[in-house]
Structures are given as structure tokens and as C-alpha cells.
Coordinates of C-alpha atoms and ligand atoms in Angstrom, one line a residue:
X78 CA -7.4 -35.5 -38.5
X79 CA -7.6 -35.9 -34.7
X80 CA -9.0 -39.0 -33.2
X81 CA -9.3 -39.9 -29.5
X82 CA -6.5 -42.3 -29.9
X83 CA -4.2 -39.7 -31.5
X84 CA -5.1 -37.1 -28.8
X85 CA -4.3 -39.7 -26.1
X86 CA -1.0 -40.5 -27.9
X87 CA 0.0 -36.8 -28.0
X88 CA -0.9 -36.4 -24.3
X89 CA 1.2 -39.4 -23.3
X90 CA 4.0 -38.0 -25.5
X91 CA 3.8 -34.6 -23.8
X92 CA 3.7 -36.2 -20.3
X93 CA 6.8 -38.2 -20.9
X94 CA 8.6 -35.2 -22.5
X95 CA 7.9 -33.2 -19.2
X96 CA 9.1 -36.1 -17.1
X97 CA 12.1 -37.3 -19.1
X98 CA 13.1 -34.2 -21.0
X99 CA 16.2 -33.6 -18.9
X100 CA 17.2 -37.3 -18.6
X101 CA 20.9 -37.9 -19.2
X102 CA 21.5 -39.9 -22.4
X103 CA 24.5 -41.7 -20.9
X104 CA 22.5 -42.9 -17.9
X105 CA 20.1 -44.6 -20.3
X106 CA 22.6 -47.1 -21.5
X107 CA 23.0 -48.4 -17.9
X108 CA 19.2 -48.3 -17.3
X109 CA 18.5 -50.3 -20.4
X110 CA 21.1 -52.9 -21.5
X111 CA 19.2 -53.4 -24.8
X112 CA 19.2 -49.7 -25.6
X113 CA 21.7 -50.0 -28.5
X114 CA 20.0 -53.0 -30.2
X115 CA 16.5 -51.4 -29.6
X116 CA 17.5 -48.1 -31.1
X117 CA 19.7 -49.2 -34.0
X118 CA 18.8 -50.7 -37.4
X119 CA 20.8 -52.2 -40.2
X120 CA 19.3 -52.1 -43.7
X121 CA 20.4 -51.9 -47.3
X122 CA 24.1 -51.3 -46.6
X123 CA 23.3 -48.7 -43.9
X124 CA 23.6 -48.9 -40.1
X125 CA 21.7 -46.3 -38.1
X126 CA 22.4 -45.7 -34.4
X127 CA 19.7 -43.5 -32.7
X128 CA 20.8 -44.6 -29.2
X129 CA 22.5 -41.2 -28.6
X130 CA 19.2 -39.4 -29.0
X131 CA 17.8 -37.9 -25.8
X132 CA 15.0 -40.4 -25.4
X133 CA 14.4 -42.7 -22.5
X134 CA 12.8 -46.1 -23.3
X135 CA 9.5 -44.7 -22.2
X136 CA 9.9 -41.8 -24.6
X137 CA 10.9 -44.1 -27.4
X138 CA 7.7 -46.1 -26.8
X139 CA 5.5 -43.0 -26.6
X140 CA 6.9 -41.9 -30.0
X141 CA 6.1 -45.3 -31.5
X142 CA 2.6 -45.2 -30.0
X143 CA 2.2 -41.7 -31.6
X144 CA 3.3 -43.1 -35.0
X145 CA 0.7 -45.9 -34.7
X146 CA -2.1 -43.5 -33.6
X147 CA -1.3 -41.0 -36.4
X148 CA -1.9 -43.8 -38.9
X149 CA 1.6 -44.1 -40.4
X150 CA 0.9 -47.6 -41.6
X151 CA -2.3 -46.7 -43.4
X152 CA -0.8 -43.5 -44.9
X153 CA 2.2 -45.6 -46.1
X154 CA -0.2 -47.9 -47.9
X155 CA -2.0 -44.9 -49.5
X156 CA 1.3 -43.5 -50.8
X157 CA 2.3 -46.8 -52.4
X158 CA -1.2 -47.3 -53.7
X159 CA -1.0 -44.1 -55.7
X160 CA -3.8 -42.3 -53.9
X161 CA -4.1 -38.5 -54.1
X162 CA -2.1 -37.9 -50.9
X163 CA -1.0 -34.5 -52.3
X164 CA -4.4 -33.3 -51.5
X165 CA -4.1 -29.6 -52.3
X166 CA -3.0 -30.5 -55.9
X167 CA -5.1 -33.7 -56.2
X168 CA -2.0 -35.7 -57.1
X169 CA -0.5 -39.1 -56.3
X170 CA 3.0 -39.2 -55.1
X171 CA 4.7 -42.1 -56.6
X172 CA 8.5 -41.8 -56.6
X173 CA 8.8 -45.5 -55.5
X174 CA 7.3 -46.5 -58.9
X175 CA 10.4 -45.0 -60.5
X176 CA 12.7 -47.5 -58.8
X177 CA 10.4 -50.5 -58.7
X178 CA 11.5 -53.9 -60.1
X179 CA 10.6 -54.7 -63.7
X180 CA 7.0 -55.9 -64.0
X181 CA 5.7 -53.8 -61.1
X182 CA 2.1 -52.6 -61.3
X183 CA 2.0 -49.2 -59.7
X184 CA -1.0 -47.0 -60.3
X185 CA -1.5 -43.3 -60.0
X186 CA -5.1 -42.4 -59.1
X187 CA -6.0 -45.8 -60.6
X188 CA -4.1 -45.3 -63.8
X189 CA -1.3 -47.9 -64.5
X190 CA 2.1 -46.2 -64.7
X191 CA 4.8 -48.9 -64.5
X192 CA 4.9 -49.7 -68.2
X193 CA 5.5 -46.1 -69.0
X194 CA 8.2 -45.8 -66.3
X195 CA 10.0 -48.9 -67.8
X196 CA 9.7 -47.5 -71.3
X197 CA 11.3 -44.1 -70.4
X198 CA 14.0 -45.9 -68.4
X199 CA 14.8 -48.0 -71.4
X200 CA 14.9 -44.9 -73.7
X201 CA 17.3 -43.2 -71.3
X202 CA 19.5 -46.3 -71.1
X203 CA 19.6 -46.7 -74.9
X204 CA 20.4 -43.0 -75.4
X205 CA 23.1 -43.0 -72.7
X206 CA 24.7 -46.1 -74.1
X207 CA 24.7 -44.8 -77.6
X208 CA 26.2 -41.5 -76.5
X209 CA 28.9 -43.2 -74.3
X210 CA 29.8 -45.5 -77.2
X211 CA 30.1 -42.6 -79.6
X212 CA 27.2 -43.7 -81.8
X213 CA 25.1 -40.7 -80.8
X214 CA 27.3 -37.7 -81.7
X215 CA 27.1 -34.0 -81.9
X216 CA 26.0 -32.1 -85.1
X217 CA 29.4 -32.1 -86.6
X218 CA 30.0 -35.8 -86.0
X219 CA 32.2 -35.4 -83.0
X220 CA 31.6 -37.4 -79.8
X221 CA 30.2 -35.7 -76.8
X222 CA 32.8 -34.9 -74.1
X223 CA 30.7 -32.9 -71.6
X224 CA 27.2 -32.3 -70.4
X225 CA 25.8 -29.0 -69.0
X226 CA 22.8 -29.8 -66.7
X227 CA 20.6 -26.7 -66.4
X228 CA 17.9 -26.8 -63.6
X229 CA 17.2 -25.6 -60.1
X230 CA 15.7 -26.9 -56.8
X231 CA 14.6 -30.5 -57.3
X232 CA 15.8 -30.4 -60.9
X233 CA 19.3 -29.8 -59.7
X234 CA 20.1 -30.8 -56.1
X235 CA 19.5 -34.6 -56.4
X236 CA 21.5 -35.2 -59.6
X237 CA 24.2 -32.8 -58.4
X238 CA 24.6 -34.8 -55.2
X239 CA 24.6 -38.1 -57.0
X240 CA 27.3 -36.9 -59.4
X241 CA 29.4 -35.5 -56.6
X242 CA 29.1 -38.8 -54.6
X243 CA 29.7 -41.2 -57.5
X244 CA 32.0 -39.5 -60.0
X245 CA 35.1 -41.3 -58.8
X246 CA 33.5 -44.4 -60.4
X247 CA 35.4 -43.5 -63.6
X248 CA 32.9 -41.2 -65.4
X249 CA 33.2 -41.2 -69.2
X250 CA 32.0 -37.7 -69.6
X251 CA 32.4 -34.4 -67.7
X252 CA 29.3 -33.1 -66.1
X253 CA 28.7 -29.5 -65.0
X254 CA 25.6 -28.0 -63.3
X255 CA 24.1 -24.6 -63.7
X256 CA 21.3 -23.4 -61.3
X257 CA 21.9 -19.8 -60.4
X258 CA 20.4 -17.1 -62.6
X259 CA 23.5 -15.1 -62.0
X260 CA 25.3 -15.4 -65.4
X261 CA 28.5 -16.1 -63.7
X262 CA 27.2 -19.6 -62.9
X263 CA 26.8 -20.4 -66.6
X264 CA 30.1 -18.7 -67.5
X265 CA 32.0 -20.8 -65.0
X266 CA 30.3 -24.0 -66.1
X267 CA 31.2 -23.4 -69.8
X268 CA 34.9 -22.7 -69.2
X269 CA 37.0 -25.0 -71.4
X270 CA 33.9 -26.6 -73.1
X271 CA 33.3 -26.6 -76.9
X272 CA 29.8 -26.4 -78.2
X273 CA 30.5 -29.1 -80.8
X274 CA 31.2 -31.7 -78.0
X275 CA 28.8 -30.4 -75.4
X276 CA 25.3 -31.6 -74.7
X277 CA 22.9 -29.3 -72.8
X278 CA 20.2 -30.9 -70.8
X279 CA 17.5 -28.5 -69.6
X280 CA 15.6 -30.0 -66.6
X281 CA 12.4 -28.4 -65.4
X282 CA 9.3 -30.2 -64.3
X283 CA 7.1 -27.2 -65.3
X284 CA 9.4 -25.7 -67.9
X285 CA 8.3 -22.3 -66.6
X286 CA 11.0 -21.6 -63.9
X287 CA 12.5 -18.2 -64.5
X288 CA 16.0 -19.1 -63.5
X289 CA 16.1 -22.3 -65.6
X290 CA 14.6 -20.6 -68.7
X291 CA 17.1 -17.7 -68.5
X292 CA 20.0 -20.2 -68.2
X293 CA 18.6 -22.4 -71.0
X294 CA 18.4 -19.4 -73.3
X295 CA 22.0 -18.5 -72.6
X296 CA 23.1 -22.1 -73.3
X297 CA 21.0 -22.2 -76.5
X298 CA 22.6 -19.0 -77.7
X299 CA 26.1 -20.4 -76.9
X300 CA 25.3 -23.6 -78.9
X301 CA 23.6 -21.8 -81.8
X302 CA 26.5 -19.4 -82.3
X303 CA 28.9 -22.3 -83.0
X304 CA 26.8 -25.1 -84.5
X305 CA 25.4 -25.6 -88.0
X306 CA 21.8 -24.3 -88.6
X307 CA 19.9 -27.5 -87.5
X308 CA 22.6 -28.4 -85.0
X309 CA 20.6 -27.7 -81.9
X310 CA 18.5 -30.8 -82.3
X311 CA 21.4 -33.0 -81.2
X312 CA 22.7 -30.7 -78.5
X313 CA 19.7 -29.5 -76.6
X314 CA 17.6 -32.0 -74.6
X315 CA 14.6 -31.3 -72.4
X316 CA 13.6 -33.3 -69.4
X317 CA 10.2 -32.2 -68.1
X318 CA 6.6 -33.0 -67.2
X319 CA 5.6 -30.4 -69.9
X320 CA 7.2 -31.8 -73.1
X321 CA 5.2 -29.5 -75.4
X322 CA 6.8 -26.5 -73.6
X323 CA 10.3 -27.9 -74.0
X324 CA 9.7 -28.6 -77.7
X325 CA 8.4 -25.0 -78.2
X326 CA 11.6 -23.8 -76.5
X327 CA 13.7 -25.7 -79.1
X328 CA 14.4 -29.1 -77.5
X329 CA 13.7 -31.6 -80.4
X330 CA 14.3 -34.5 -78.1
X331 CA 12.6 -34.7 -74.7
X332 CA 12.4 -37.2 -71.8
X333 CA 9.3 -37.0 -69.8
X334 CA 8.1 -37.6 -66.3
X335 CA 4.6 -37.2 -64.8
X336 CA 3.1 -34.8 -62.3
X337 CA 3.0 -37.6 -59.7
X338 CA 6.8 -37.1 -59.4
X339 CA 7.4 -34.3 -57.0
X340 CA 10.3 -32.0 -57.9
X341 CA 12.3 -32.8 -54.7
X342 CA 11.5 -36.5 -55.1
X343 CA 12.5 -36.6 -58.8
X344 CA 16.1 -37.8 -58.9
X345 CA 14.9 -41.3 -59.7
X346 CA 13.3 -40.1 -63.0
X347 CA 14.7 -38.7 -66.3
X348 CA 15.7 -35.7 -64.1
X349 CA 19.0 -37.7 -63.6
X350 CA 19.5 -38.2 -67.3
X351 CA 22.8 -36.3 -67.1
X352 CA 24.1 -38.8 -64.4
X353 CA 22.8 -41.8 -66.4
X354 CA 25.0 -40.7 -69.3
X355 CA 28.0 -39.5 -67.4
X356 CA 28.2 -42.3 -64.8
X357 CA 26.7 -45.0 -66.9
X358 CA 23.2 -46.7 -66.8
X359 CA 24.5 -49.5 -64.5
X360 CA 25.5 -47.0 -61.9
X361 CA 22.1 -45.4 -62.0
X362 CA 20.5 -48.8 -61.8
X363 CA 22.5 -49.5 -58.7
X364 CA 21.1 -46.3 -57.2
X365 CA 17.6 -47.4 -58.0
X366 CA 18.2 -50.9 -56.6
X367 CA 19.4 -49.5 -53.3
X368 CA 16.3 -47.2 -53.0
X369 CA 14.1 -50.2 -53.9
X370 CA 15.5 -52.2 -50.9
X371 CA 14.7 -49.2 -48.6
X372 CA 11.2 -49.0 -50.1
X373 CA 10.6 -52.6 -49.3
X374 CA 12.0 -52.2 -45.8
X375 CA 9.8 -49.2 -45.2
X376 CA 6.8 -51.2 -46.3
X377 CA 7.6 -54.4 -44.4
X378 CA 9.5 -53.7 -41.2
X379 CA 7.5 -53.2 -38.0
X380 CA 7.5 -49.6 -36.9
X381 CA 9.9 -50.3 -34.0
X382 CA 12.6 -51.6 -36.4
X383 CA 11.7 -49.4 -39.4
X384 CA 14.6 -47.1 -40.3
X385 CA 12.7 -44.1 -41.8
X386 CA 10.1 -44.3 -39.0
X387 CA 12.7 -44.2 -36.2
X388 CA 14.5 -41.3 -37.9
X389 CA 11.2 -39.4 -38.2
X390 CA 10.4 -40.1 -34.5
X391 CA 13.7 -38.8 -33.3
X392 CA 13.0 -35.6 -35.2
X393 CA 9.4 -35.3 -33.8
X394 CA 10.7 -36.0 -30.3
X395 CA 13.3 -33.3 -30.7
X396 CA 10.9 -30.7 -32.2
X397 CA 7.7 -31.3 -30.3
X398 CA 8.9 -33.1 -27.1
X399 CA 12.1 -31.1 -26.4
X400 CA 11.3 -27.9 -28.4
X401 CA 14.5 -27.9 -30.5
X402 CA 14.1 -25.8 -33.6
X403 CA 17.1 -26.9 -35.7
X404 CA 19.1 -30.0 -36.7
X405 CA 22.5 -30.1 -38.2
X406 CA 23.6 -32.7 -40.8
X407 CA 27.3 -33.4 -41.0
X408 CA 28.4 -35.8 -43.8
X409 CA 31.9 -37.2 -43.1
X410 CA 32.6 -37.8 -46.8
X411 CA 33.6 -35.1 -49.4
X412 CA 31.3 -36.8 -52.0
X413 CA 28.3 -36.1 -49.7
X414 CA 29.1 -32.4 -49.3
X415 CA 25.9 -31.4 -51.0
X416 CA 23.7 -33.6 -48.7
X417 CA 22.8 -30.8 -46.4
X418 CA 21.6 -28.7 -49.3
X419 CA 19.6 -31.6 -50.7
X420 CA 18.0 -32.2 -47.3
X421 CA 17.2 -28.6 -46.9
X422 CA 14.9 -28.7 -49.9
X423 CA 13.6 -32.2 -49.2
X424 CA 12.7 -31.5 -45.6
X425 CA 12.0 -27.8 -45.4
X426 CA 10.1 -27.5 -48.7
X427 CA 8.1 -30.7 -47.8
X428 CA 7.4 -30.0 -44.1
X429 CA 8.0 -26.3 -43.5
X430 CA 4.2 -25.9 -43.1
X431 CA 1.9 -24.2 -40.7
X432 CA -1.5 -25.5 -42.0
X433 CA -2.7 -29.0 -41.5
X434 CA -4.3 -31.3 -44.1
X435 CA -7.7 -29.9 -43.1
X436 CA -6.6 -26.3 -43.6
X437 CA -6.4 -25.5 -39.9
X438 CA -3.3 -23.9 -38.3
X439 CA -1.0 -26.5 -36.7
X440 CA -0.7 -26.3 -33.0
X441 CA 2.8 -27.9 -32.8
X442 CA 6.2 -27.4 -34.3
X443 CA 6.8 -28.9 -37.8
X444 CA 10.0 -28.9 -39.8
X445 CA 13.1 -27.6 -37.9
X446 CA 15.8 -25.5 -39.6
X447 CA 18.1 -28.0 -41.3
X448 CA 21.6 -26.9 -42.0
X449 CA 25.0 -28.4 -42.3
X450 CA 28.4 -28.7 -43.9
X451 CA 30.8 -31.6 -44.4
X452 CA 31.7 -32.6 -40.9
X453 CA 35.4 -31.8 -40.8
X454 CA 34.7 -28.3 -42.2
X455 CA 31.8 -27.8 -39.8
X456 CA 33.9 -28.7 -36.8
X457 CA 36.1 -25.7 -37.6
X458 CA 33.2 -23.4 -38.0
X459 CA 29.8 -23.7 -36.3
X460 CA 30.4 -26.8 -34.0
X461 CA 31.4 -24.4 -31.3
X462 CA 27.8 -23.4 -31.0
X463 CA 26.6 -27.1 -31.1
X464 CA 28.9 -28.0 -28.2
X465 CA 28.6 -24.9 -26.0
X466 CA 25.8 -22.6 -27.3
X467 CA 22.7 -22.2 -25.2
X468 CA 20.4 -23.8 -27.8
X469 CA 20.6 -27.5 -28.2
X470 CA 20.9 -28.5 -31.8
X471 CA 20.6 -32.3 -32.5
X472 CA 23.3 -33.5 -34.9
X473 CA 23.3 -36.2 -37.5
X474 CA 26.6 -37.7 -38.6
X475 CA 26.6 -39.5 -41.9
X476 CA 29.8 -41.5 -41.9
X477 CA 31.3 -43.5 -44.8
X478 CA 33.6 -46.3 -43.9
X479 CA 35.3 -46.5 -47.2
X480 CA 34.7 -44.0 -50.0
X481 CA 35.8 -45.5 -53.3
X482 CA 39.1 -47.2 -52.8
X483 CA 39.8 -50.0 -50.4
X484 CA 41.2 -47.7 -47.7
X485 CA 39.3 -47.2 -44.5
X486 CA 38.9 -43.4 -44.1
X487 CA 39.7 -43.4 -40.4
X488 CA 40.6 -39.7 -40.0
X489 CA 37.1 -39.0 -41.2
X490 CA 35.1 -41.5 -39.1
X491 CA 37.3 -41.1 -36.0
X492 CA 36.3 -37.4 -36.0
X493 CA 32.7 -38.2 -36.4
X494 CA 32.7 -40.6 -33.5
X495 CA 34.6 -38.2 -31.4
X496 CA 32.0 -35.4 -32.0
X497 CA 29.1 -37.7 -31.1
X498 CA 30.9 -38.7 -27.9
X499 CA 31.9 -35.2 -27.0
X500 CA 28.3 -34.0 -27.4
X501 CA 27.0 -36.7 -25.2
X502 CA 29.7 -36.8 -22.5
X503 CA 30.5 -33.1 -22.2
X504 CA 33.0 -32.0 -19.5
X505 CA 32.2 -30.8 -16.0
X506 CA 33.7 -27.6 -14.5
X507 CA 35.6 -29.8 -12.0
X508 CA 37.1 -31.9 -14.8
X509 CA 38.0 -28.7 -16.7
X510 CA 39.6 -27.2 -13.6
X511 CA 41.6 -30.4 -12.8
X512 CA 42.9 -30.6 -16.3
X513 CA 44.0 -27.0 -16.1
X514 CA 45.8 -27.6 -12.8
X515 CA 47.4 -30.8 -14.2
X516 CA 48.7 -28.8 -17.2
X517 CA 50.4 -26.3 -14.8
X518 CA 47.9 -23.5 -14.5
X519 CA 47.8 -21.5 -11.2
X520 CA 44.6 -22.2 -9.1
X521 CA 43.3 -18.7 -9.8
X522 CA 43.9 -19.2 -13.5
X523 CA 42.2 -22.6 -13.4
X524 CA 39.2 -21.1 -11.6
X525 CA 39.0 -18.3 -14.2
X526 CA 39.1 -20.6 -17.2
X527 CA 37.2 -23.6 -16.0
X528 CA 33.8 -22.3 -17.0
X529 CA 35.0 -21.5 -20.5
X530 CA 36.3 -25.1 -20.9
X531 CA 33.1 -26.7 -19.5
X532 CA 30.8 -28.6 -21.9
X533 CA 27.2 -29.3 -20.8
X534 CA 27.1 -32.5 -22.7
X535 CA 23.9 -34.6 -23.0
X536 CA 23.5 -33.3 -26.5
X537 CA 21.8 -35.7 -28.9
X538 CA 23.1 -37.1 -32.1
X539 CA 22.3 -39.8 -34.7
X540 CA 25.0 -41.8 -36.6
X541 CA 24.3 -43.2 -40.0
X542 CA 27.1 -45.4 -41.4
X543 CA 27.5 -46.4 -45.0
X544 CA 30.0 -49.2 -45.5
X545 CA 30.9 -47.8 -48.9
X546 CA 29.9 -44.8 -50.9
X547 CA 28.4 -47.1 -53.5
X548 CA 25.4 -46.4 -55.8
X549 CA 23.2 -48.9 -53.9
X550 CA 24.0 -47.4 -50.4
X551 CA 23.5 -43.9 -51.7
X552 CA 20.1 -44.8 -53.2
X553 CA 19.1 -46.4 -49.9
X554 CA 20.3 -43.3 -48.0
X555 CA 18.3 -40.9 -50.1
X556 CA 15.2 -43.1 -50.0
X557 CA 15.6 -43.3 -46.2
X558 CA 15.4 -39.5 -46.0
X559 CA 12.4 -39.3 -48.4
X560 CA 10.4 -41.8 -46.3
X561 CA 11.5 -40.1 -43.0
X562 CA 10.2 -36.8 -44.3
X563 CA 6.9 -38.5 -45.3
X564 CA 6.4 -40.1 -41.9
X565 CA 7.0 -36.7 -40.2
X566 CA 4.4 -35.2 -42.4
X567 CA 1.9 -37.9 -41.4
X568 CA 2.6 -37.3 -37.7
X569 CA 2.3 -33.6 -38.1
X570 CA -0.8 -34.1 -40.3
X571 CA 0.5 -31.8 -43.0
X572 CA 0.7 -32.2 -46.8
X573 CA 4.4 -32.9 -47.5
X574 CA 4.0 -32.7 -51.2
X575 CA 3.0 -29.2 -52.1
X576 CA 5.0 -26.0 -51.8
X577 CA 2.7 -23.0 -51.9
X578 CA 5.2 -21.0 -49.8
X579 CA 7.5 -20.5 -52.7
X580 CA 4.9 -18.9 -54.9
X581 CA 4.4 -15.4 -53.5
X582 CA 8.0 -14.4 -54.0
X583 CA 7.8 -15.6 -57.6
X584 CA 4.8 -13.4 -58.3
X585 CA 6.2 -10.3 -56.7
X586 CA 9.5 -10.8 -58.5
X587 CA 7.6 -10.6 -61.8
X588 CA 6.1 -7.3 -60.8
X589 CA 9.4 -5.9 -59.6
X590 CA 11.1 -7.0 -62.9
X591 CA 8.4 -5.0 -64.8
X592 CA 9.2 -2.0 -62.6
X593 CA 13.0 -2.5 -63.1
X594 CA 12.5 -2.3 -66.9
X595 CA 11.1 1.2 -66.5
X596 CA 13.3 2.2 -63.5
X597 CA 10.1 3.5 -61.9
X598 CA 8.8 1.8 -58.8
X599 CA 5.0 1.1 -58.8
X600 CA 3.1 3.5 -56.5
X601 CA 1.9 0.3 -54.8
X602 CA 5.4 -0.5 -53.5
X603 CA 6.3 0.2 -49.8
X604 CA 8.9 2.9 -49.2
X605 CA 11.7 0.5 -48.4
X606 CA 11.2 -1.7 -51.4
X607 CA 10.8 1.3 -53.7
X608 CA 14.1 2.8 -52.4
X609 CA 15.9 -0.4 -52.9
X610 CA 14.5 -0.7 -56.5
X611 CA 15.6 2.8 -57.4
X612 CA 19.1 2.0 -56.0
X613 CA 19.4 -1.2 -58.0
X614 CA 17.6 -0.3 -61.3
Ligands
F6P818 O1 10.3 -22.9 -56.6 C1 10.3 -24.2 -56.0 C2 10.2 -25.3 -57.1 O2 9.0 -25.3 -57.6 C3 10.7 -26.6 -56.5 O3 9.6 -27.3 -55.9 C4 11.2 -27.3 -57.7 O4 12.0 -28.4 -57.4 C5 12.0 -26.1 -58.4 O5 11.2 -25.0 -58.1 C6 12.2 -26.3 -59.8 O6 11.0 -26.4 -60.5 P1 11.0 -26.9 -62.0 O7 11.6 -28.3 -62.1 O8 9.6 -26.9 -62.5 O9 11.9 -26.0 -62.9

């Protein structure tokens, strides 16, 4: 909702963007000796450096002023108080309750939830310990050796990232993920597995998702074909906010979570049961502990030293101040290779919106396109565009000092630092020409090539450094991104917790599936879609 203070804050933001939009980042370090300390934060095993963003000190202050005027502090209180901040669905949004300390007293719409959270956490821990110790076995008495986690979107991306990042911490059990409705995904996941020693965990908040149900049916058939008649009960688990649907499907044992856990914010819940089992409850608890530290920091730190707030402001400055429509995320750690995919859902499903909380069209940019790859791979693919393309794409480098052994991963972090430096410094045409001449080129050749070897520079980046790829640091990193996404939504005045934009395609897919069964396109279909359907049916 617009207030005079908010309008004034946006006007000041726009004015400073016009005035300082072209300012050279490098010059700002000389202009403000405190720039690095002002624009960096250390919290929960993470170090964030936002000093290579394209903001002057005045722009930075205008962004902070905007956050205050938008009511970030009051909205933050509302989130933690369990108010119905998901206004279109009338739901609280309480993922912090899932990682709170024992004895917390969170409430969703006034209903206490913490006791139930602790009960389910204890059930998961007991089950995981029993299974890891071989007390909980398969139907034929053999210990479980593998888990197949079936889910998609928020019921897949978080646990998959956690597993990738932490599996070198001596996992006891093999864990495979299946998300794609293409049967090849399931077929590949099952290679080398035996039904007798495999646990299938079907994860779906709604338990209505077409892809997940199709994959769950395939997994159930694979188990049933090999197990004794009542064997499924020990091999097929449901994790869901609709336990009655999971039981109807055939999951005798279910682990529940509530509708105040958004799908893309759900990795802290039973959605990560597969990781709790495969990595061990203590690893999962480390993840929760790290996120808890970030929650407390988000609640307590003043806005100017608040990591999620500063990250959000850098994004708002880039999108609305400098009109940049994309951001690339480059993790410099193989274990974080799925981070860009996780962030695509977290940020684009949360904030890819064009209607504000009052139902009016937004007048400013909201979520940019988020894309990325592990940094070293990206460098040999799309970084050409980031360095020399006409569009400026802000970059985010997520750097891990040590992965899981004691060795400092210098080839990784040295590359990350070099990329940030190259983006900021660039290379002038004169420098490029001099280099060519020094390396023996004829003057005409140097003139011809200098433009191609010029880098405009002054391209912004953020660095996030994790000392170790440990459960606590990973938990803090993911909570950082969650709160960053929330703050952006507050500033853009949108509901970050619904996702109506995914619904239309689901409905149309059902109609097309019905047509595919008969092979005859409905007369309602447009000529293009009808021709495609005929070709494919
Ligand atoms: O289609 C989008 C979506 O609803 C996401 O928001 C969600 O994470 C995903 O599908 C999976 O949904 P579910 O957990 O209900 O299967």
C-alpha cells in the first residue's frame, strides 16, 4: 500500500538512480574509505561482500530508506507472528517455526504450532535412527540400503541440494531423486537397486501433483512386483500436508506438515525426511541450527547491517534503479551445483508477479530472470555475455573456502575472485591495443583486434563466502536467500507466497491429455496446438 513516505522514498530512489546510475564502482572505493565495511556483513559462518555492486553511498542510503518506508520491519514481525501474510490463500508463512529452538512458541493465525513441529521432528529422528541402525527393516527383514525420493518443485529442489552439498559427510544410505514425469528419470534412479532394500518416499504437499503421482505409481508397481503381499507398508512412505490422500494412495506411514509451510520453503520440514535418514539426524539438525542463526540475525540486526535486507536491496537497486532484468548465480563448489535451480523456484515462483497485494498491476519491475551454473562451468559457457554482452547482468559468486576436507580449494575461489575483479575493472581499448603491440602484433592488427579485446567493466557482483560447506553454513545460506526473497516482496508490495501463475498450464494439460487419449483435438483448440497434438498423439 502506498503511503506519502513510501512515495517519497521511491522518488528519492529514482532521482539517485538517474544521477548515479553510471557511477564507476571502482571510483566509489576511493570516494568512501568505509565502503567495504559499510557494504559487507559477517553472520552465521557467511561473509557477504556487496561493495562491488553499482551503488554509490547515496544510492545505498536511498535503498535503506526505501526498505524502512516499505515497512520491512513491521512485515518481518508479521511473518514471525504467524499472521496471514499469504493474503490470497489466507495462510500464515511459518518456515522459521520449523527450525526454531526447542520450547519455542510460534503460532499460525493464533494457533500454537511449535509442539507439533517438535513432535514430528522427534518422529523423524526416531525413524531415521531406527532405519540407520537396522532396527527398521524392509518387509523381508533386510536392512534398507537406498532411498528413492519422489517429488517435484519445492518437494524436490531443497532436499536434492542439501543431499548434493552434504553427501560427502559419510552417508549411510544411497539417496536418489525422481522428479521428471519422463519414465527415464525413474528408470535411471532405479538402476542397481533392489526393492527388498529400497525405501520409496513420496513427497507432495498437496498429493495431487500429476508428475509426482505418476512417478509414485511407477515406484509402487516396482515395489509390489517384488515384495510380499503386505510388504508395501514398510517400503512406501508419504510426506504431505494431505495425509489422508497419501494413505488412500497406499502409504501406511506418513509424516505430515501444515499448509503454513510453502512448498519452496519446505526443506526444513519432513520434506527432507530422505536427507534426515541418509545423512543422519545430527546433520539435519546442523542445517536447522544454521538457519536459526540467520533467522535471529534477520530479526535483530539493524537494516543497514542485515544480510538478507542488503541482498534484497542490491536486487531492487539493479532491477528498479538500473533496469537490469536478470541475475546470474555462480556457485564455486560442485556440491552447490543445484543452487541456481533451487533459487529459480524460490525467487521466480515467489516474486515473479505483476499484481500487487491490493490486486493492482505493479508499476515497477519485480523478480528478474535468475539463472546460473557452477562458476567454473559457466565461465566456459555464458560468461562471455556477462563480460562483453550489451546487457548488464549482475553476478553473484557463492564461494566455499573449504569443501569437506581440510584443503583450501584455491583453484575454485581464485577463479571466483578473478571474475568479480574482471567484471568491475574491465579493460580499455588502449590497454587492449598496448597488450597486442607488446605481444608482437603489427599496429594495424592491434587496431583491428583492440575493440574485440576491450571489456567495458563496471559490471556489478556480490560475493558470498562460506568458510566450509558444513550443514550449519548451508542452512544459514538457504535461510538468507529465503529472507532476501521475502524482503524483496515487501518492497515490491507483492504476495511472495502464492503461485497462481503455475495453475493455468496444469488445467490446460488435463484437457490436452483427454484429447490425447482419443487422438482427436477438441474443436476449441487453436490451429497450432491442434496440429501439434495430432502430430504427437
Ligand atoms: O506447480 C508448482 C508447485 O505447486 C510448487 O509450488 C510446488 O513446490 C510443486 O508444485 C510441488 O507441489 P506438491 O508438493 O504439492 O506436489
